[in-house]
Amino acid sequence: TLGQAGRFFHFGLTSSDILDTATALQLRQAGFLLLKDLNALQKVIREKAWQYRHLPMIGRTHGIHAEPITLGFKLAGWYFEVKRNISRLKNAIAEISVGKLSGAVGTYSNIPPEVEQYACECLQLKPESFSTQIIPRDRHAVFLSVLGLIAASAERVALQIRLLQQTELAELAEPFQKGQKGSSAMPHKRNPVLTERICGLARVIKKNVAVSLDNIALWHERDISHSSAERLIFPESTILLDYILTLLTSILEKLEVFPEHLERNLQHTRGLIFSQAVLSRLIEKGLSRVTAYEIVQRYAFQTVKEKSDFLTVLKNAPEIKEILPATELEECFQSRKFLRHLDQLFLLLEKEKD
């Protein structure tokens, strides 16, 4: 159909020369779009982290109340994770931005390397150093692995919001539109369906990472077991991740925060969250760590059993009254002391402004 020029169309090449080079262009462009998404997400998280940098909340480990943090502190952790993912994606884009025009098994037997060099320069790609009949699939696995990491990070944020929206906590909530139904059966429900959707779709991308790793091992100089899978995992992973990042950015922009519930949950254990401060003070007073720990733990468990106030229990404890004056004991129960170094940490976030 090309007439005389048809004699030189595909001359000296194999199909994978064209397909793999074109795939590199597609993945590079998809990567640039995802970078835009990540930058938008990073901006929103930074603004929210700065807004809530002084809003105290309880930190949790194993799902159990630990010590005070702030909501901004939690968000700042997400911010720097997104920042790392931006760096990873830039590297992955560079990794995937290679072309190949080296012929049937990559030996340039019917086409000189100069043609590959010229074509790749035109396309702003690097020539693959040593190809077989295809570009080695470890490059694609790196790209997909980074997409999987980004999806997992988005899932982590979404899961945190879901957990903090639980009825018993009610500290945060994803946006809920006017007229939206939480449950078809129970009108009172306000389910975290958006963040649940993110967690579900992230699983698909993470699953695709395993497929990309399986695609590395091919028979000799090539087979085509990888290509059928790639027709699914490349578009699916990039499109889904674009959707996840856009949705998460929108959720965080409209995130609802309930300061009164944050404060209520801070007070839930009636002061037990300051046990480490008391422990440290007793050690400073000369008690061994083992002895101090046993004392504080015993009175902590007594507080839980009696549903009493931890500070009051400690003030009446004979072992503690002997060595720790009430004024010093009260100092251990000031949540602001736990947060005194946060301003130094937030200087890092302030530097990220530009």
Short mmCIF file of C-alpha atoms in Angstrom, two decimals:
data_model
loop_
_atom_site.label_atom_id
_atom_site.label_comp_id
_atom_site.label_asym_id
_atom_site.label_seq_id
_atom_site.Cartn_x
_atom_site.Cartn_y
_atom_site.Cartn_z
CA THR A 1 0.00 0.00 0.00
CA LEU A 2 3.01 2.34 0.32
CA GLY A 3 4.19 1.93 -3.24
CA GLN A 4 7.94 2.05 -3.89
CA ALA A 5 8.65 3.21 -0.30
CA GLY A 6 7.13 -0.06 0.94
CA ARG A 7 10.35 -1.87 0.07
CA PHE A 8 12.09 -0.13 2.97
CA PHE A 9 9.23 -0.13 5.45
CA HIS A 10 10.21 -2.39 8.42
CA PHE A 11 13.52 -3.00 6.62
CA GLY A 12 15.93 -5.00 8.81
CA LEU A 13 13.55 -4.84 11.76
CA THR A 14 11.40 -7.22 13.76
CA SER A 15 7.97 -6.39 15.17
CA SER A 16 9.29 -5.97 18.70
CA ASP A 17 11.59 -3.17 17.53
CA ILE A 18 8.51 -1.11 16.75
CA LEU A 19 6.25 -2.34 19.54
CA ASP A 20 8.76 -2.05 22.39
CA THR A 21 9.92 1.39 21.29
CA ALA A 22 6.31 2.57 21.02
CA THR A 23 5.52 1.07 24.43
CA ALA A 24 8.40 3.05 25.91
CA LEU A 25 6.86 6.25 24.54
CA GLN A 26 3.45 5.34 25.95
CA LEU A 27 4.76 4.46 29.39
CA ARG A 28 6.90 7.57 29.52
CA GLN A 29 3.91 9.77 28.70
CA ALA A 30 1.77 7.90 31.23
CA GLY A 31 4.51 8.44 33.80
CA PHE A 32 4.47 12.18 33.17
CA LEU A 33 0.69 12.26 33.72
CA LEU A 34 1.09 10.35 36.99
CA LEU A 35 3.79 12.80 38.09
CA LYS A 36 1.26 15.59 37.64
CA ASP A 37 -1.19 13.66 39.82
CA LEU A 38 1.42 13.12 42.52
CA ASN A 39 2.42 16.79 42.55
CA ALA A 40 -1.23 17.81 43.00
CA LEU A 41 -1.67 15.29 45.82
CA GLN A 42 1.54 16.43 47.50
CA LYS A 43 0.40 20.06 47.44
CA VAL A 44 -2.94 19.28 49.10
CA ILE A 45 -1.35 17.09 51.80
CA ARG A 46 1.23 19.76 52.59
CA GLU A 47 -1.46 22.43 53.01
CA LYS A 48 -3.51 20.19 55.31
CA ALA A 49 -0.45 19.16 57.32
CA TRP A 50 0.46 22.78 57.93
CA GLN A 51 -3.16 23.69 58.77
CA TYR A 52 -3.43 20.98 61.42
CA ARG A 53 0.16 21.00 62.71
CA HIS A 54 -0.97 22.05 66.22
CA LEU A 55 -4.19 20.00 66.47
CA PRO A 56 -3.51 17.25 69.06
CA MET A 57 -4.78 13.72 68.62
CA ILE A 58 -3.89 10.36 70.04
CA GLY A 59 -1.21 8.30 68.33
CA ARG A 60 -1.95 4.60 68.10
CA THR A 61 0.24 1.52 67.81
CA HIS A 62 -1.34 -1.91 67.30
CA GLY A 63 -4.65 -0.01 67.29
CA ILE A 64 -4.08 0.87 70.98
CA HIS A 65 -3.68 4.38 72.38
CA ALA A 66 0.03 5.24 72.62
CA GLU A 67 1.07 8.90 73.07
CA PRO A 68 -0.17 12.25 71.72
CA ILE A 69 0.69 13.41 68.21
CA THR A 70 -0.98 16.02 66.03
CA LEU A 71 -3.10 15.53 62.95
CA GLY A 72 -0.58 17.63 61.04
CA PHE A 73 2.20 15.29 62.14
CA LYS A 74 0.31 12.31 60.70
CA LEU A 75 -0.31 14.18 57.43
CA ALA A 76 3.31 15.30 57.19
CA GLY A 77 4.35 11.64 57.17
CA TRP A 78 2.09 11.11 54.17
CA TYR A 79 3.57 14.19 52.48
CA PHE A 80 7.15 12.93 52.63
CA GLU A 81 6.07 9.48 51.43
CA VAL A 82 4.51 11.10 48.36
CA LYS A 83 7.72 13.06 47.89
CA ARG A 84 9.73 9.83 47.86
CA ASN A 85 7.29 8.34 45.38
CA ILE A 86 7.76 11.31 43.06
CA SER A 87 11.50 10.68 43.09
CA ARG A 88 10.95 6.96 42.49
CA LEU A 89 8.62 7.61 39.56
CA LYS A 90 11.09 10.01 37.93
CA ASN A 91 13.74 7.31 38.11
CA ALA A 92 11.31 4.70 36.77
CA ILE A 93 10.43 6.94 33.82
CA ALA A 94 14.13 7.26 33.03
CA GLU A 95 14.47 3.48 33.36
CA ILE A 96 11.68 2.81 30.86
CA SER A 97 12.63 5.52 28.35
CA VAL A 98 14.67 3.29 26.06
CA GLY A 99 14.15 2.22 22.46
CA LYS A 100 15.34 -0.75 20.41
CA LEU A 101 15.92 -1.04 16.66
CA SER A 102 18.48 -3.85 16.67
CA GLY A 103 16.73 -6.54 14.67
CA ALA A 104 15.56 -10.09 15.22
CA VAL A 105 17.73 -11.15 18.17
CA GLY A 106 19.30 -7.78 18.92
CA THR A 107 22.57 -8.22 17.02
CA TYR A 108 22.04 -5.51 14.35
CA SER A 109 22.50 -8.25 11.72
CA ASN A 110 20.33 -6.46 9.13
CA ILE A 111 20.44 -2.86 10.36
CA PRO A 112 23.36 -0.76 11.66
CA PRO A 113 23.38 0.66 15.23
CA GLU A 114 23.49 4.17 13.77
CA VAL A 115 19.85 3.84 12.69
CA GLU A 116 18.79 2.94 16.23
CA GLN A 117 20.85 5.82 17.62
CA TYR A 118 19.29 8.30 15.17
CA ALA A 119 15.71 7.09 15.72
CA CYS A 120 16.05 7.13 19.50
CA GLU A 121 17.46 10.66 19.43
CA CYS A 122 14.44 11.76 17.41
CA LEU A 123 12.13 10.15 19.97
CA GLN A 124 14.16 11.42 22.97
CA LEU A 125 14.86 7.86 24.10
CA LYS A 126 18.10 6.11 25.00
CA PRO A 127 19.06 3.08 22.90
CA GLU A 128 18.92 -0.17 24.86
CA SER A 129 22.53 -1.18 25.53
CA PHE A 130 22.10 -4.94 25.06
CA SER A 131 18.72 -6.07 23.83
CA THR A 132 17.59 -9.48 22.67
CA GLN A 133 14.62 -9.51 20.34
CA ILE A 134 12.92 -7.37 22.97
CA ILE A 135 13.83 -4.71 25.51
CA PRO A 136 14.61 -6.67 28.70
CA ARG A 137 11.54 -6.78 30.94
CA ASP A 138 13.36 -5.88 34.15
CA ARG A 139 12.90 -2.26 33.05
CA HIS A 140 9.15 -2.67 32.82
CA ALA A 141 9.08 -4.50 36.14
CA VAL A 142 10.81 -1.52 37.79
CA PHE A 143 8.18 0.82 36.35
CA LEU A 144 5.28 -1.39 37.45
CA SER A 145 6.87 -1.91 40.87
CA VAL A 146 6.98 1.83 41.43
CA LEU A 147 3.32 2.09 40.39
CA GLY A 148 2.61 -0.65 42.93
CA LEU A 149 4.47 1.29 45.63
CA ILE A 150 2.51 4.44 44.86
CA ALA A 151 -0.76 2.50 44.93
CA ALA A 152 0.24 1.01 48.30
CA SER A 153 0.98 4.51 49.64
CA ALA A 154 -2.42 5.74 48.47
CA GLU A 155 -3.99 2.68 50.08
CA ARG A 156 -2.22 3.46 53.36
CA VAL A 157 -3.66 6.98 53.44
CA ALA A 158 -7.12 5.76 52.44
CA LEU A 159 -7.04 3.06 55.11
CA GLN A 160 -6.07 5.60 57.78
CA ILE A 161 -9.05 7.76 56.86
CA ARG A 162 -11.34 4.71 56.92
CA LEU A 163 -10.10 3.70 60.37
CA LEU A 164 -10.47 7.21 61.78
CA GLN A 165 -14.02 7.43 60.38
CA GLN A 166 -15.16 4.41 62.42
CA THR A 167 -18.13 5.21 64.65
CA GLU A 168 -16.12 4.65 67.84
CA LEU A 169 -13.43 7.12 66.73
CA ALA A 170 -15.20 9.61 64.42
CA GLU A 171 -12.11 11.83 64.14
CA LEU A 172 -12.08 12.24 60.35
CA ALA A 173 -14.54 11.62 57.53
CA GLU A 174 -14.30 11.51 53.78
CA PRO A 175 -16.62 13.96 51.95
CA PHE A 176 -20.32 13.05 51.70
CA GLN A 177 -22.39 14.72 49.02
CA LYS A 178 -25.90 16.08 49.47
CA GLY A 179 -28.40 13.37 48.56
CA GLN A 180 -25.80 10.60 48.80
CA LYS A 181 -26.93 7.34 50.43
CA GLY A 182 -24.67 5.56 52.88
CA SER A 183 -26.69 2.36 52.93
CA SER A 184 -29.70 1.20 50.95
CA ALA A 185 -31.19 -0.28 54.13
CA MET A 186 -29.99 2.00 56.96
CA PRO A 187 -30.43 5.75 56.40
CA HIS A 188 -28.15 6.70 59.30
CA LYS A 189 -25.07 5.14 57.67
CA ARG A 190 -22.27 7.21 56.20
CA ASN A 191 -19.92 4.63 54.78
CA PRO A 192 -16.34 5.47 53.66
CA VAL A 193 -17.00 4.18 50.15
CA LEU A 194 -14.44 6.38 48.37
CA THR A 195 -11.50 5.34 50.50
CA GLU A 196 -12.69 1.73 50.38
CA ARG A 197 -12.67 1.98 46.59
CA ILE A 198 -9.06 3.20 46.65
CA CYS A 199 -8.04 0.26 48.85
CA GLY A 200 -9.74 -2.19 46.50
CA LEU A 201 -8.26 -0.78 43.30
CA ALA A 202 -4.78 -0.61 44.83
CA ARG A 203 -4.90 -4.39 45.16
CA VAL A 204 -5.29 -4.72 41.39
CA ILE A 205 -2.17 -2.66 40.72
CA LYS A 206 -0.15 -4.54 43.36
CA LYS A 207 -1.24 -7.80 41.75
CA ASN A 208 -0.03 -6.54 38.37
CA VAL A 209 3.45 -5.98 39.83
CA ALA A 210 3.74 -9.75 40.30
CA VAL A 211 2.81 -10.25 36.63
CA SER A 212 5.51 -7.80 35.52
CA LEU A 213 8.08 -9.73 37.56
CA ASP A 214 6.98 -12.99 35.93
CA ASN A 215 7.49 -11.33 32.53
CA ILE A 216 11.24 -10.98 33.12
CA ALA A 217 11.98 -14.69 32.61
CA LEU A 218 11.38 -15.53 28.93
CA TRP A 219 12.63 -18.36 26.72
CA HIS A 220 16.09 -17.60 25.32
CA GLU A 221 16.06 -14.41 23.22
CA ARG A 222 12.27 -14.05 23.54
CA ASP A 223 8.87 -15.64 23.58
CA ILE A 224 5.52 -13.85 23.65
CA SER A 225 4.18 -14.96 27.02
CA HIS A 226 4.81 -11.43 28.29
CA SER A 227 3.01 -9.51 25.55
CA SER A 228 -0.53 -10.76 26.19
CA ALA A 229 -0.19 -9.90 29.88
CA GLU A 230 1.25 -6.47 29.12
CA ARG A 231 -1.78 -5.54 27.03
CA LEU A 232 -3.68 -5.72 30.31
CA ILE A 233 -1.27 -4.64 33.04
CA PHE A 234 0.21 -1.51 31.42
CA PRO A 235 -3.04 0.33 30.57
CA GLU A 236 -4.87 -1.06 33.61
CA SER A 237 -2.19 -0.05 36.13
CA THR A 238 -1.54 3.42 34.75
CA ILE A 239 -5.23 4.30 34.30
CA LEU A 240 -6.22 2.95 37.71
CA LEU A 241 -3.38 4.77 39.45
CA ASP A 242 -4.36 8.02 37.74
CA TYR A 243 -7.90 7.52 39.03
CA ILE A 244 -6.75 6.60 42.56
CA LEU A 245 -4.48 9.65 42.88
CA THR A 246 -7.11 12.03 41.52
CA LEU A 247 -9.77 10.60 43.85
CA LEU A 248 -7.48 10.71 46.89
CA THR A 249 -6.56 14.34 46.18
CA SER A 250 -10.26 15.24 46.03
CA ILE A 251 -10.96 13.37 49.30
CA LEU A 252 -8.16 15.17 51.13
CA GLU A 253 -9.21 18.56 49.77
CA LYS A 254 -12.69 18.06 51.29
CA LEU A 255 -11.64 16.01 54.32
CA GLU A 256 -13.81 16.62 57.38
CA VAL A 257 -12.03 16.93 60.73
CA PHE A 258 -13.79 16.76 64.11
CA PRO A 259 -11.58 18.44 66.76
CA GLU A 260 -14.02 17.68 69.59
CA HIS A 261 -13.74 13.96 68.86
CA LEU A 262 -9.96 14.18 68.66
CA GLU A 263 -9.95 15.75 72.12
CA ARG A 264 -12.46 13.23 73.50
CA ASN A 265 -10.31 10.33 72.34
CA LEU A 266 -7.19 11.94 73.80
CA GLN A 267 -8.91 11.83 77.20
CA HIS A 268 -10.36 8.35 76.73
CA THR A 269 -7.76 6.48 78.83
CA ARG A 270 -7.94 9.04 81.66
CA GLY A 271 -4.24 9.81 81.51
CA LEU A 272 -2.72 6.38 80.80
CA ILE A 273 -1.09 7.76 77.65
CA PHE A 274 1.42 9.57 79.90
CA SER A 275 2.77 6.37 81.44
CA GLN A 276 6.15 6.62 79.67
CA ALA A 277 6.68 10.13 81.03
CA VAL A 278 6.08 8.85 84.56
CA LEU A 279 8.35 5.86 83.92
CA SER A 280 11.17 8.12 82.70
CA ARG A 281 10.82 10.46 85.67
CA LEU A 282 11.03 7.57 88.14
CA ILE A 283 14.18 6.30 86.41
CA GLU A 284 15.67 9.80 86.64
CA LYS A 285 14.95 9.68 90.37
CA GLY A 286 17.13 6.59 90.73
CA LEU A 287 14.80 3.60 90.33
CA SER A 288 15.90 0.76 88.08
CA ARG A 289 13.97 0.48 84.84
CA VAL A 290 12.57 -2.92 85.84
CA THR A 291 11.28 -1.63 89.17
CA ALA A 292 9.90 1.60 87.72
CA TYR A 293 8.15 -0.26 84.90
CA GLU A 294 6.54 -2.74 87.31
CA ILE A 295 5.21 0.08 89.51
CA VAL A 296 3.78 2.16 86.68
CA GLN A 297 2.25 -0.86 84.95
CA ARG A 298 0.58 -2.06 88.15
CA TYR A 299 -1.09 1.31 88.76
CA ALA A 300 -2.00 1.65 85.09
CA PHE A 301 -3.86 -1.67 85.18
CA GLN A 302 -5.49 -0.60 88.46
CA THR A 303 -6.72 2.58 86.72
CA VAL A 304 -8.29 0.53 83.95
CA LYS A 305 -9.93 -1.89 86.38
CA GLU A 306 -11.36 0.83 88.60
CA LYS A 307 -12.16 3.21 85.71
CA SER A 308 -10.38 5.90 87.71
CA ASP A 309 -8.00 8.76 86.88
CA PHE A 310 -4.37 7.73 86.36
CA LEU A 311 -2.87 10.89 87.86
CA THR A 312 -5.05 10.57 90.97
CA VAL A 313 -4.10 6.92 91.38
CA LEU A 314 -0.39 7.75 91.11
CA LYS A 315 -0.63 10.62 93.59
CA ASN A 316 -2.01 8.15 96.13
CA ALA A 317 0.54 5.42 95.37
CA PRO A 318 2.94 5.01 98.35
CA GLU A 319 5.98 3.99 96.25
CA ILE A 320 5.61 7.08 94.07
CA LYS A 321 4.73 9.63 96.76
CA GLU A 322 8.03 8.88 98.46
CA ILE A 323 10.22 9.88 95.53
CA LEU A 324 8.09 12.00 93.17
CA PRO A 325 6.43 15.23 94.40
CA ALA A 326 2.90 15.91 93.12
CA THR A 327 4.05 18.95 91.12
CA GLU A 328 6.63 16.90 89.22
CA LEU A 329 4.09 14.18 88.67
CA GLU A 330 1.61 16.66 87.21
CA GLU A 331 4.27 17.85 84.76
CA CYS A 332 4.31 14.35 83.27
CA PHE A 333 0.67 14.79 82.27
CA GLN A 334 1.09 17.84 80.05
CA SER A 335 0.45 16.76 76.47
CA ARG A 336 2.17 19.86 75.11
CA LYS A 337 5.50 18.56 76.46
CA PHE A 338 5.11 15.55 74.18
CA LEU A 339 4.74 17.87 71.22
CA ARG A 340 7.51 20.35 72.06
CA HIS A 341 9.84 19.14 69.32
CA LEU A 342 7.23 19.10 66.55
CA ASP A 343 7.89 22.69 65.53
CA GLN A 344 11.44 21.66 64.62
CA LEU A 345 10.05 18.86 62.47
CA PHE A 346 7.60 21.20 60.79
CA LEU A 347 10.49 23.44 59.75
CA LEU A 348 11.18 20.66 57.20
CA LEU A 349 7.66 21.09 55.88
CA GLU A 350 8.02 24.86 55.80
CA LYS A 351 11.07 24.48 53.56
CA GLU A 352 8.94 22.48 51.12
CA LYS A 353 6.72 25.51 50.41
CA ASP A 354 8.31 26.32 47.08
#
